[in-house]
Amino acid sequence: MKKLWGGARRRAALVGGAVVVLVAAGAGTWATDTWPFGKDSYCWGAWKEDSGPDFLSGDALDEDNASRTSKETVPTPGRQRGRCTVALHSERVGSDGGKVVEETEITVTYGPAPEGAAKRMEWIDGYLGDRAMPLPDGLPGATDGRHALLVLPKGCDTGHGRPTAVTLDSMARSVYSDSTMPGDAGLGGSQSVARLLVAAANHAMEKAGCAPAKPLEAVSPMPTLPEDDEDFFTRACRIRGMEFDKNESRDLEYQVGAVTRDLQSCSVRTEHGEGRYFDALMVAEPRLSALFDGATGSKAPARGWRGTGVFADDYKVVRADCAGRPLTVLMLAPSPHETTPYFAAFANAVARRVGCAPVAPGGSSR
């Protein structure tokens, strides 16, 4: 009987010791945010729950039936593409008794720019034009606080030499029984987006086997837009040659975007920003310029133009030398709008501003 009792005590002591070890181990994993008590991580380990932006916070799950889910495909040395998505979903009862669904989705994509020229022009302008401002610390990219792009170092280029980029896109909406309203994705503004993007890029490059010796950083303040949008004007973006008569401009507004040596944009919209009239963009930063490689043709687009370019129905793009660097100008517009005069005015204005010879016919370097 004593042997049985002694065996039981020894087993109890062993079990108790194991519990103590497990609790101690648990305390350690809690402190280091790892299993089994750690916080969730997303986008190849780049982002953690409660790390700052609202869409990652616990407060985002306070709504009834709220959930946060994620999925990802990991880039590898053998597959230079990846994608991760973080989604929030909640449902509530509206003031009219109907169901309201709140949806948010943040998507990061790793890979080269689209191959087709028309699709690529739209893709480039979508990240670099309109209200987008350059990323801080000389990083080749831009963000408008809702979308962002970063071109990665040359060591991550595809086997065909095309640059690889990391993009971030967001969507937020409230879906009612009879309508859908846009919302705030909870990214925290352009500075936060820049850091989210760079963190995701660093982790993606590690997975893909092309990470530089020193991780990329976005620590300096983001630049801000030089001015608000303007809906009472005759000259768009203060550029000579981009004039409208009063009747024509009555239902238009323009937005001056970046105005730097590496990037400049001007967007003219119809119907209070809802429809495109035209988007004009200049890119001179070398890694951003590489996004246009292979899409600007092999000859001048028209008589009197310098460099090489393509005049298609819905876009016009020209690349020319500017003090040893390629300067690329792009204009997107619906085909019913005749944009060549505006495009020429924009191209020559930005070339003159950065100290280059005119790109379009009729220009002056003075």
mmCIF file of C-alpha atoms in Angstrom:
data_model
loop_
_atom_site.group_PDB
_atom_site.id
_atom_site.type_symbol
_atom_site.label_atom_id
_atom_site.label_comp_id
_atom_site.label_asym_id
_atom_site.label_seq_id
_atom_site.Cartn_x
_atom_site.Cartn_y
_atom_site.Cartn_z
ATOM 1 C CA MET A 1 0.000 0.000 0.000
ATOM 2 C CA LYS A 2 2.833 2.359 0.832
ATOM 3 C CA LYS A 3 4.438 1.547 -2.513
ATOM 4 C CA LEU A 4 1.219 2.351 -4.332
ATOM 5 C CA TRP A 5 0.826 5.632 -2.441
ATOM 6 C CA GLY A 6 4.464 6.574 -3.024
ATOM 7 C CA GLY A 7 4.094 5.865 -6.742
ATOM 8 C CA ALA A 8 1.048 8.071 -6.908
ATOM 9 C CA ARG A 9 2.878 10.902 -5.170
ATOM 10 C CA ARG A 10 5.802 10.593 -7.542
ATOM 11 C CA ARG A 11 3.491 10.669 -10.548
ATOM 12 C CA ALA A 12 1.710 13.716 -9.130
ATOM 13 C CA ALA A 13 5.033 15.441 -8.622
ATOM 14 C CA LEU A 14 6.054 14.665 -12.181
ATOM 15 C CA VAL A 15 2.753 15.983 -13.541
ATOM 16 C CA GLY A 16 3.034 19.093 -11.371
ATOM 17 C CA GLY A 17 6.577 19.677 -12.567
ATOM 18 C CA ALA A 18 5.484 19.295 -16.162
ATOM 19 C CA VAL A 19 2.725 21.867 -15.618
ATOM 20 C CA VAL A 20 5.238 24.299 -14.102
ATOM 21 C CA VAL A 21 7.568 23.798 -17.075
ATOM 22 C CA LEU A 22 4.688 24.299 -19.519
ATOM 23 C CA VAL A 23 3.542 27.459 -17.746
ATOM 24 C CA ALA A 24 7.099 28.792 -17.736
ATOM 25 C CA ALA A 25 7.450 27.961 -21.402
ATOM 26 C CA GLY A 26 4.126 29.651 -22.035
ATOM 27 C CA ALA A 27 5.304 32.788 -20.262
ATOM 28 C CA GLY A 28 8.351 32.817 -22.514
ATOM 29 C CA THR A 29 6.353 32.422 -25.690
ATOM 30 C CA TRP A 30 3.929 35.141 -24.594
ATOM 31 C CA ALA A 31 6.836 37.499 -24.077
ATOM 32 C CA THR A 32 8.195 36.782 -27.539
ATOM 33 C CA ASP A 33 4.785 36.766 -29.298
ATOM 34 C CA THR A 34 5.050 33.153 -30.458
ATOM 35 C CA TRP A 35 2.822 30.104 -30.148
ATOM 36 C CA PRO A 36 0.766 29.247 -28.169
ATOM 37 C CA PHE A 37 -0.084 32.676 -26.726
ATOM 38 C CA GLY A 38 1.361 35.005 -29.366
ATOM 39 C CA LYS A 39 -0.424 37.526 -31.514
ATOM 40 C CA ASP A 40 -1.353 36.788 -35.099
ATOM 41 C CA SER A 41 0.993 37.903 -37.867
ATOM 42 C CA TYR A 42 0.213 38.677 -41.488
ATOM 43 C CA CYS A 43 1.873 39.157 -44.866
ATOM 44 C CA TRP A 44 4.771 36.741 -44.515
ATOM 45 C CA GLY A 45 5.302 37.822 -40.904
ATOM 46 C CA ALA A 46 5.633 41.531 -41.732
ATOM 47 C CA TRP A 47 2.638 42.788 -39.720
ATOM 48 C CA LYS A 48 1.419 41.825 -36.267
ATOM 49 C CA GLU A 49 -1.885 42.140 -34.515
ATOM 50 C CA ASP A 50 -2.136 45.356 -32.443
ATOM 51 C CA SER A 51 0.990 46.805 -34.074
ATOM 52 C CA GLY A 52 -0.494 50.240 -34.825
ATOM 53 C CA PRO A 53 -2.946 50.623 -37.716
ATOM 54 C CA ASP A 54 -6.634 50.269 -36.881
ATOM 55 C CA PHE A 55 -7.225 47.364 -39.258
ATOM 56 C CA LEU A 56 -4.784 45.275 -37.174
ATOM 57 C CA SER A 57 -6.157 46.332 -33.765
ATOM 58 C CA GLY A 58 -8.390 44.427 -31.402
ATOM 59 C CA ASP A 59 -10.894 47.295 -31.634
ATOM 60 C CA ALA A 60 -11.570 46.294 -35.231
ATOM 61 C CA LEU A 61 -13.173 43.119 -33.887
ATOM 62 C CA ASP A 62 -15.471 44.829 -31.379
ATOM 63 C CA GLU A 63 -18.447 44.825 -33.748
ATOM 64 C CA ASP A 64 -20.958 41.986 -33.581
ATOM 65 C CA ASN A 65 -19.999 38.997 -35.721
ATOM 66 C CA ALA A 66 -16.679 40.679 -36.546
ATOM 67 C CA SER A 67 -13.819 38.611 -37.879
ATOM 68 C CA ARG A 68 -10.353 39.138 -39.318
ATOM 69 C CA THR A 69 -9.017 36.600 -41.785
ATOM 70 C CA SER A 70 -5.900 36.346 -43.906
ATOM 71 C CA LYS A 71 -4.486 34.311 -46.732
ATOM 72 C CA GLU A 72 -1.190 34.415 -48.550
ATOM 73 C CA THR A 73 0.966 32.863 -51.223
ATOM 74 C CA VAL A 74 4.650 33.119 -50.435
ATOM 75 C CA PRO A 75 7.244 34.209 -53.011
ATOM 76 C CA THR A 76 10.191 31.847 -53.302
ATOM 77 C CA PRO A 77 13.475 31.844 -55.237
ATOM 78 C CA GLY A 78 11.772 29.605 -57.784
ATOM 79 C CA ARG A 79 8.479 31.533 -57.923
ATOM 80 C CA GLN A 80 8.971 35.276 -57.922
ATOM 81 C CA ARG A 81 5.375 36.137 -57.180
ATOM 82 C CA GLY A 82 3.420 36.423 -53.959
ATOM 83 C CA ARG A 83 0.238 37.840 -52.541
ATOM 84 C CA CYS A 84 -1.240 38.362 -49.098
ATOM 85 C CA THR A 85 -4.652 39.623 -48.034
ATOM 86 C CA VAL A 86 -6.029 40.735 -44.671
ATOM 87 C CA ALA A 87 -9.820 41.037 -44.574
ATOM 88 C CA LEU A 88 -12.257 42.331 -41.954
ATOM 89 C CA HIS A 89 -15.940 41.478 -41.990
ATOM 90 C CA SER A 90 -18.736 42.448 -39.606
ATOM 91 C CA GLU A 91 -22.499 42.661 -39.642
ATOM 92 C CA ARG A 92 -24.858 44.889 -37.706
ATOM 93 C CA VAL A 93 -28.429 46.090 -37.746
ATOM 94 C CA GLY A 94 -28.907 49.559 -39.217
ATOM 95 C CA SER A 95 -31.214 52.289 -37.952
ATOM 96 C CA ASP A 96 -33.896 51.093 -40.373
ATOM 97 C CA GLY A 97 -33.703 47.559 -39.075
ATOM 98 C CA GLY A 98 -31.882 46.264 -42.157
ATOM 99 C CA LYS A 99 -28.594 44.419 -42.163
ATOM 100 C CA VAL A 100 -25.402 46.425 -42.722
ATOM 101 C CA VAL A 101 -22.253 44.581 -43.772
ATOM 102 C CA GLU A 102 -18.874 46.261 -43.164
ATOM 103 C CA GLU A 103 -16.017 44.993 -45.333
ATOM 104 C CA THR A 104 -12.327 45.911 -45.417
ATOM 105 C CA GLU A 105 -9.601 44.284 -47.476
ATOM 106 C CA ILE A 106 -5.869 45.072 -47.592
ATOM 107 C CA THR A 107 -3.897 43.325 -50.344
ATOM 108 C CA VAL A 108 -0.133 43.254 -50.896
ATOM 109 C CA THR A 109 1.263 41.882 -54.157
ATOM 110 C CA TYR A 110 4.860 40.944 -54.976
ATOM 111 C CA GLY A 111 5.845 40.608 -58.636
ATOM 112 C CA PRO A 112 6.647 42.459 -61.873
ATOM 113 C CA ALA A 113 4.499 45.123 -63.505
ATOM 114 C CA PRO A 114 1.885 43.912 -66.028
ATOM 115 C CA GLU A 115 3.424 42.839 -69.321
ATOM 116 C CA GLY A 116 0.929 44.407 -71.736
ATOM 117 C CA ALA A 117 1.720 48.061 -72.499
ATOM 118 C CA ALA A 118 -1.800 49.506 -72.107
ATOM 119 C CA LYS A 119 -2.446 47.650 -68.859
ATOM 120 C CA ARG A 120 0.996 48.606 -67.562
ATOM 121 C CA MET A 121 0.461 52.327 -68.261
ATOM 122 C CA GLU A 122 -2.795 52.239 -66.301
ATOM 123 C CA TRP A 123 -1.088 50.290 -63.497
ATOM 124 C CA ILE A 124 1.824 52.751 -63.253
ATOM 125 C CA ASP A 125 -0.390 55.830 -63.199
ATOM 126 C CA GLY A 126 -2.687 54.211 -60.640
ATOM 127 C CA TYR A 127 0.149 54.141 -58.118
ATOM 128 C CA LEU A 128 2.253 57.166 -59.106
ATOM 129 C CA GLY A 129 -0.325 59.680 -60.365
ATOM 130 C CA ASP A 130 -3.177 61.765 -58.977
ATOM 131 C CA ARG A 131 -2.676 62.339 -55.203
ATOM 132 C CA ALA A 132 0.303 59.991 -54.751
ATOM 133 C CA MET A 133 3.450 61.391 -53.171
ATOM 134 C CA PRO A 134 6.979 59.931 -53.263
ATOM 135 C CA LEU A 135 7.996 57.535 -50.502
ATOM 136 C CA PRO A 136 10.483 58.957 -47.977
ATOM 137 C CA ASP A 137 14.227 58.252 -47.731
ATOM 138 C CA GLY A 138 14.733 58.046 -51.484
ATOM 139 C CA LEU A 139 12.734 54.839 -51.849
ATOM 140 C CA PRO A 140 11.558 54.380 -55.464
ATOM 141 C CA GLY A 141 7.814 54.440 -54.996
ATOM 142 C CA ALA A 142 4.794 56.448 -53.907
ATOM 143 C CA THR A 143 1.580 56.318 -51.895
ATOM 144 C CA ASP A 144 -1.642 58.277 -51.581
ATOM 145 C CA GLY A 145 -2.548 56.715 -48.220
ATOM 146 C CA ARG A 146 -4.829 54.085 -49.786
ATOM 147 C CA HIS A 147 -2.550 52.543 -52.417
ATOM 148 C CA ALA A 148 1.220 52.259 -52.611
ATOM 149 C CA LEU A 149 4.028 50.979 -54.812
ATOM 150 C CA LEU A 150 7.699 50.266 -54.154
ATOM 151 C CA VAL A 151 10.132 49.105 -56.859
ATOM 152 C CA LEU A 152 12.620 46.655 -55.353
ATOM 153 C CA PRO A 153 16.414 46.640 -55.778
ATOM 154 C CA LYS A 154 17.858 45.300 -59.030
ATOM 155 C CA GLY A 155 18.792 42.002 -57.372
ATOM 156 C CA CYS A 156 15.076 41.129 -57.340
ATOM 157 C CA ASP A 157 14.550 41.716 -61.094
ATOM 158 C CA THR A 158 12.909 38.883 -63.023
ATOM 159 C CA GLY A 159 14.915 36.593 -65.273
ATOM 160 C CA HIS A 160 13.855 38.780 -68.207
ATOM 161 C CA GLY A 161 15.204 41.894 -66.507
ATOM 162 C CA ARG A 162 11.852 43.429 -65.581
ATOM 163 C CA PRO A 163 11.860 45.125 -62.162
ATOM 164 C CA THR A 164 9.893 43.538 -59.352
ATOM 165 C CA ALA A 165 7.586 45.716 -57.256
ATOM 166 C CA VAL A 166 5.533 45.412 -54.104
ATOM 167 C CA THR A 167 2.125 47.080 -54.179
ATOM 168 C CA LEU A 168 -0.463 47.703 -51.478
ATOM 169 C CA ASP A 169 -4.156 48.225 -52.204
ATOM 170 C CA SER A 170 -7.067 48.809 -49.845
ATOM 171 C CA MET A 171 -10.830 48.637 -50.020
ATOM 172 C CA ALA A 172 -13.403 49.501 -47.364
ATOM 173 C CA ARG A 173 -17.165 49.713 -47.759
ATOM 174 C CA SER A 174 -20.493 49.561 -45.948
ATOM 175 C CA VAL A 175 -23.086 47.520 -47.807
ATOM 176 C CA TYR A 176 -26.719 48.456 -47.103
ATOM 177 C CA SER A 177 -29.837 46.837 -48.493
ATOM 178 C CA ASP A 178 -30.177 49.544 -51.149
ATOM 179 C CA SER A 179 -26.716 51.106 -51.488
ATOM 180 C CA THR A 180 -22.976 50.764 -50.912
ATOM 181 C CA MET A 181 -20.855 53.467 -49.302
ATOM 182 C CA PRO A 182 -17.033 53.710 -49.336
ATOM 183 C CA GLY A 183 -15.295 53.655 -45.960
ATOM 184 C CA ASP A 184 -11.950 54.079 -44.219
ATOM 185 C CA ALA A 185 -9.710 51.001 -44.353
ATOM 186 C CA GLY A 186 -7.932 51.999 -41.127
ATOM 187 C CA LEU A 187 -4.428 52.135 -42.615
ATOM 188 C CA GLY A 188 -3.424 55.165 -40.569
ATOM 189 C CA GLY A 189 -2.406 57.601 -43.320
ATOM 190 C CA SER A 190 0.439 57.804 -45.830
ATOM 191 C CA GLN A 191 3.253 57.550 -43.275
ATOM 192 C CA SER A 192 1.778 54.361 -41.851
ATOM 193 C CA VAL A 193 1.192 52.947 -45.337
ATOM 194 C CA ALA A 194 4.826 53.594 -46.287
ATOM 195 C CA ARG A 195 6.020 51.614 -43.267
ATOM 196 C CA LEU A 196 3.526 48.798 -43.844
ATOM 197 C CA LEU A 197 4.678 48.572 -47.464
ATOM 198 C CA VAL A 198 8.384 48.533 -46.617
ATOM 199 C CA ALA A 199 7.919 45.914 -43.897
ATOM 200 C CA ALA A 200 6.037 43.667 -46.327
ATOM 201 C CA ALA A 201 8.681 44.247 -49.009
ATOM 202 C CA ASN A 202 11.534 43.279 -46.669
ATOM 203 C CA HIS A 203 9.830 40.048 -45.638
ATOM 204 C CA ALA A 204 8.870 39.215 -49.232
ATOM 205 C CA MET A 205 12.446 39.708 -50.430
ATOM 206 C CA GLU A 206 13.693 37.388 -47.686
ATOM 207 C CA LYS A 207 11.255 34.698 -48.817
ATOM 208 C CA ALA A 208 12.225 35.234 -52.467
ATOM 209 C CA GLY A 209 15.933 35.041 -51.686
ATOM 210 C CA CYS A 210 16.842 38.508 -52.977
ATOM 211 C CA ALA A 211 16.920 40.622 -49.804
ATOM 212 C CA PRO A 212 19.665 43.275 -49.733
ATOM 213 C CA ALA A 213 22.276 43.178 -46.985
ATOM 214 C CA LYS A 214 20.554 46.073 -45.230
ATOM 215 C CA PRO A 215 16.740 46.071 -44.945
ATOM 216 C CA LEU A 216 14.868 48.948 -46.567
ATOM 217 C CA GLU A 217 13.599 51.659 -44.204
ATOM 218 C CA ALA A 218 10.949 54.372 -44.295
ATOM 219 C CA VAL A 219 11.693 56.532 -41.280
ATOM 220 C CA SER A 220 11.610 60.119 -42.548
ATOM 221 C CA PRO A 221 8.326 62.072 -42.748
ATOM 222 C CA MET A 222 6.209 61.623 -45.860
ATOM 223 C CA PRO A 223 6.008 64.668 -48.148
ATOM 224 C CA THR A 224 2.582 66.229 -48.460
ATOM 225 C CA LEU A 225 0.563 67.404 -51.437
ATOM 226 C CA PRO A 226 1.636 70.886 -52.590
ATOM 227 C CA GLU A 227 -1.983 72.078 -52.789
ATOM 228 C CA ASP A 228 -5.586 70.940 -52.540
ATOM 229 C CA ASP A 229 -7.716 70.090 -55.542
ATOM 230 C CA GLU A 230 -9.021 73.085 -57.518
ATOM 231 C CA ASP A 231 -12.452 73.285 -59.140
ATOM 232 C CA PHE A 232 -12.423 76.914 -60.300
ATOM 233 C CA PHE A 233 -9.759 77.384 -62.961
ATOM 234 C CA THR A 234 -8.900 77.965 -66.585
ATOM 235 C CA ARG A 235 -5.297 76.609 -66.513
ATOM 236 C CA ALA A 236 -4.862 73.074 -65.154
ATOM 237 C CA CYS A 237 -2.073 72.516 -62.615
ATOM 238 C CA ARG A 238 -0.724 76.004 -63.387
ATOM 239 C CA ILE A 239 0.906 74.689 -66.579
ATOM 240 C CA ARG A 240 0.980 76.990 -69.595
ATOM 241 C CA GLY A 241 -0.733 75.371 -72.566
ATOM 242 C CA MET A 242 -3.175 73.368 -70.436
ATOM 243 C CA GLU A 243 -5.905 76.015 -70.624
ATOM 244 C CA PHE A 244 -9.671 75.418 -70.663
ATOM 245 C CA ASP A 245 -12.419 77.887 -71.408
ATOM 246 C CA LYS A 246 -14.792 78.677 -68.554
ATOM 247 C CA ASN A 247 -17.620 76.577 -69.940
ATOM 248 C CA GLU A 248 -15.350 73.571 -70.440
ATOM 249 C CA SER A 249 -13.800 73.748 -66.977
ATOM 250 C CA ARG A 250 -17.068 74.375 -65.146
ATOM 251 C CA ASP A 251 -17.574 70.662 -64.424
ATOM 252 C CA LEU A 252 -13.896 69.822 -63.991
ATOM 253 C CA GLU A 253 -11.400 69.882 -61.159
ATOM 254 C CA TYR A 254 -7.646 69.339 -61.106
ATOM 255 C CA GLN A 255 -5.181 67.991 -58.569
ATOM 256 C CA VAL A 256 -1.509 68.911 -58.467
ATOM 257 C CA GLY A 257 0.362 65.841 -57.253
ATOM 258 C CA ALA A 258 4.083 65.418 -56.742
ATOM 259 C CA VAL A 259 6.353 68.109 -58.151
ATOM 260 C CA THR A 260 9.937 66.861 -57.744
ATOM 261 C CA ARG A 261 12.895 66.194 -60.007
ATOM 262 C CA ASP A 262 11.944 62.511 -60.092
ATOM 263 C CA LEU A 263 8.153 62.666 -60.242
ATOM 264 C CA GLN A 264 5.410 65.074 -61.281
ATOM 265 C CA SER A 265 1.705 64.544 -61.862
ATOM 266 C CA CYS A 266 -1.411 66.453 -62.807
ATOM 267 C CA SER A 267 -4.909 64.959 -62.796
ATOM 268 C CA VAL A 268 -8.038 66.520 -64.272
ATOM 269 C CA ARG A 269 -11.327 64.925 -63.279
ATOM 270 C CA THR A 270 -14.963 65.301 -64.245
ATOM 271 C CA GLU A 271 -18.046 65.204 -62.034
ATOM 272 C CA HIS A 272 -16.317 66.227 -58.819
ATOM 273 C CA GLY A 273 -13.490 63.737 -59.062
ATOM 274 C CA GLU A 274 -15.541 60.761 -60.202
ATOM 275 C CA GLY A 275 -14.464 60.511 -63.852
ATOM 276 C CA ARG A 276 -11.115 60.860 -65.623
ATOM 277 C CA TYR A 277 -10.585 63.690 -68.098
ATOM 278 C CA PHE A 278 -6.859 63.085 -68.230
ATOM 279 C CA ASP A 279 -3.939 62.070 -66.020
ATOM 280 C CA ALA A 280 -0.479 63.393 -66.830
ATOM 281 C CA LEU A 281 2.664 61.929 -65.253
ATOM 282 C CA MET A 282 6.432 62.476 -65.478
ATOM 283 C CA VAL A 283 8.855 59.873 -64.123
ATOM 284 C CA ALA A 284 12.644 60.315 -64.012
ATOM 285 C CA GLU A 285 13.748 58.254 -60.978
ATOM 286 C CA PRO A 286 15.831 55.395 -62.463
ATOM 287 C CA ARG A 287 14.105 52.422 -60.788
ATOM 288 C CA LEU A 288 10.643 53.859 -61.439
ATOM 289 C CA SER A 289 11.663 54.621 -65.022
ATOM 290 C CA ALA A 290 12.566 50.956 -65.465
ATOM 291 C CA LEU A 291 8.864 50.122 -65.155
ATOM 292 C CA PHE A 292 8.421 51.594 -68.659
ATOM 293 C CA ASP A 293 11.140 49.459 -70.274
ATOM 294 C CA GLY A 294 9.912 47.835 -73.461
ATOM 295 C CA ALA A 295 6.700 49.891 -73.604
ATOM 296 C CA THR A 296 7.822 53.137 -75.249
ATOM 297 C CA GLY A 297 8.520 51.837 -78.742
ATOM 298 C CA SER A 298 11.668 52.227 -80.822
ATOM 299 C CA LYS A 299 11.026 55.483 -82.684
ATOM 300 C CA ALA A 300 9.515 58.928 -82.165
ATOM 301 C CA PRO A 301 5.716 58.760 -81.826
ATOM 302 C CA ALA A 302 5.131 61.631 -84.240
ATOM 303 C CA ARG A 303 6.992 64.262 -86.205
ATOM 304 C CA GLY A 304 8.899 66.748 -84.079
ATOM 305 C CA TRP A 305 8.910 64.652 -80.889
ATOM 306 C CA ARG A 306 12.225 63.787 -79.245
ATOM 307 C CA GLY A 307 13.000 60.277 -78.004
ATOM 308 C CA THR A 308 10.796 57.231 -78.492
ATOM 309 C CA GLY A 309 7.132 56.802 -77.768
ATOM 310 C CA VAL A 310 3.711 55.412 -78.541
ATOM 311 C CA PHE A 311 0.477 57.308 -79.210
ATOM 312 C CA ALA A 312 -2.350 54.838 -78.618
ATOM 313 C CA ASP A 313 -6.083 55.511 -78.368
ATOM 314 C CA ASP A 314 -6.180 55.680 -74.564
ATOM 315 C CA TYR A 315 -2.625 56.565 -73.618
ATOM 316 C CA LYS A 316 0.402 58.457 -74.888
ATOM 317 C CA VAL A 317 3.921 57.775 -73.606
ATOM 318 C CA VAL A 318 7.294 59.248 -74.593
ATOM 319 C CA ARG A 319 10.777 58.607 -73.234
ATOM 320 C CA ALA A 320 13.698 60.951 -73.894
ATOM 321 C CA ASP A 321 17.169 61.549 -72.498
ATOM 322 C CA CYS A 322 17.477 64.217 -69.811
ATOM 323 C CA ALA A 323 21.003 64.909 -68.589
ATOM 324 C CA GLY A 324 21.933 61.247 -68.848
ATOM 325 C CA ARG A 325 18.740 59.933 -67.268
ATOM 326 C CA PRO A 326 15.600 58.720 -69.016
ATOM 327 C CA LEU A 327 12.669 61.081 -68.574
ATOM 328 C CA THR A 328 9.309 59.466 -69.319
ATOM 329 C CA VAL A 329 6.040 61.360 -69.758
ATOM 330 C CA LEU A 330 2.669 59.634 -69.823
ATOM 331 C CA MET A 331 -0.874 60.799 -70.376
ATOM 332 C CA LEU A 332 -3.985 58.680 -69.919
ATOM 333 C CA ALA A 333 -7.353 59.846 -71.162
ATOM 334 C CA PRO A 334 -10.585 58.425 -72.585
ATOM 335 C CA SER A 335 -10.298 58.301 -76.362
ATOM 336 C CA PRO A 336 -13.047 60.945 -77.038
ATOM 337 C CA HIS A 337 -10.790 63.623 -75.505
ATOM 338 C CA GLU A 338 -8.105 65.019 -77.799
ATOM 339 C CA THR A 339 -5.131 65.230 -75.455
ATOM 340 C CA THR A 340 -2.126 65.738 -77.716
ATOM 341 C CA PRO A 341 -1.973 69.537 -77.187
ATOM 342 C CA TYR A 342 -2.244 69.050 -73.423
ATOM 343 C CA PHE A 343 0.296 66.251 -73.533
ATOM 344 C CA ALA A 344 2.776 68.376 -75.461
ATOM 345 C CA ALA A 345 2.306 71.261 -73.038
ATOM 346 C CA PHE A 346 2.822 68.997 -70.035
ATOM 347 C CA ALA A 347 5.847 67.220 -71.532
ATOM 348 C CA ASN A 348 7.648 70.455 -72.365
ATOM 349 C CA ALA A 349 6.737 72.115 -69.064
ATOM 350 C CA VAL A 350 8.201 69.315 -66.937
ATOM 351 C CA ALA A 351 11.265 69.008 -69.174
ATOM 352 C CA ARG A 352 11.904 72.737 -68.862
ATOM 353 C CA ARG A 353 11.405 72.621 -65.082
ATOM 354 C CA VAL A 354 14.075 69.941 -64.587
ATOM 355 C CA GLY A 355 16.490 71.578 -67.032
ATOM 356 C CA CYS A 356 16.053 69.405 -70.137
ATOM 357 C CA ALA A 357 15.548 70.155 -73.790
ATOM 358 C CA PRO A 358 11.944 70.202 -75.052
ATOM 359 C CA VAL A 359 10.364 66.815 -75.699
ATOM 360 C CA ALA A 360 7.419 67.889 -77.871
ATOM 361 C CA PRO A 361 7.456 70.049 -81.005
ATOM 362 C CA GLY A 362 6.999 73.758 -80.502
ATOM 363 C CA GLY A 363 8.665 73.810 -77.126
ATOM 364 C CA SER A 364 11.345 76.155 -75.865
ATOM 365 C CA SER A 365 14.144 75.460 -73.391
ATOM 366 C CA ARG A 366 13.936 79.046 -72.173
#
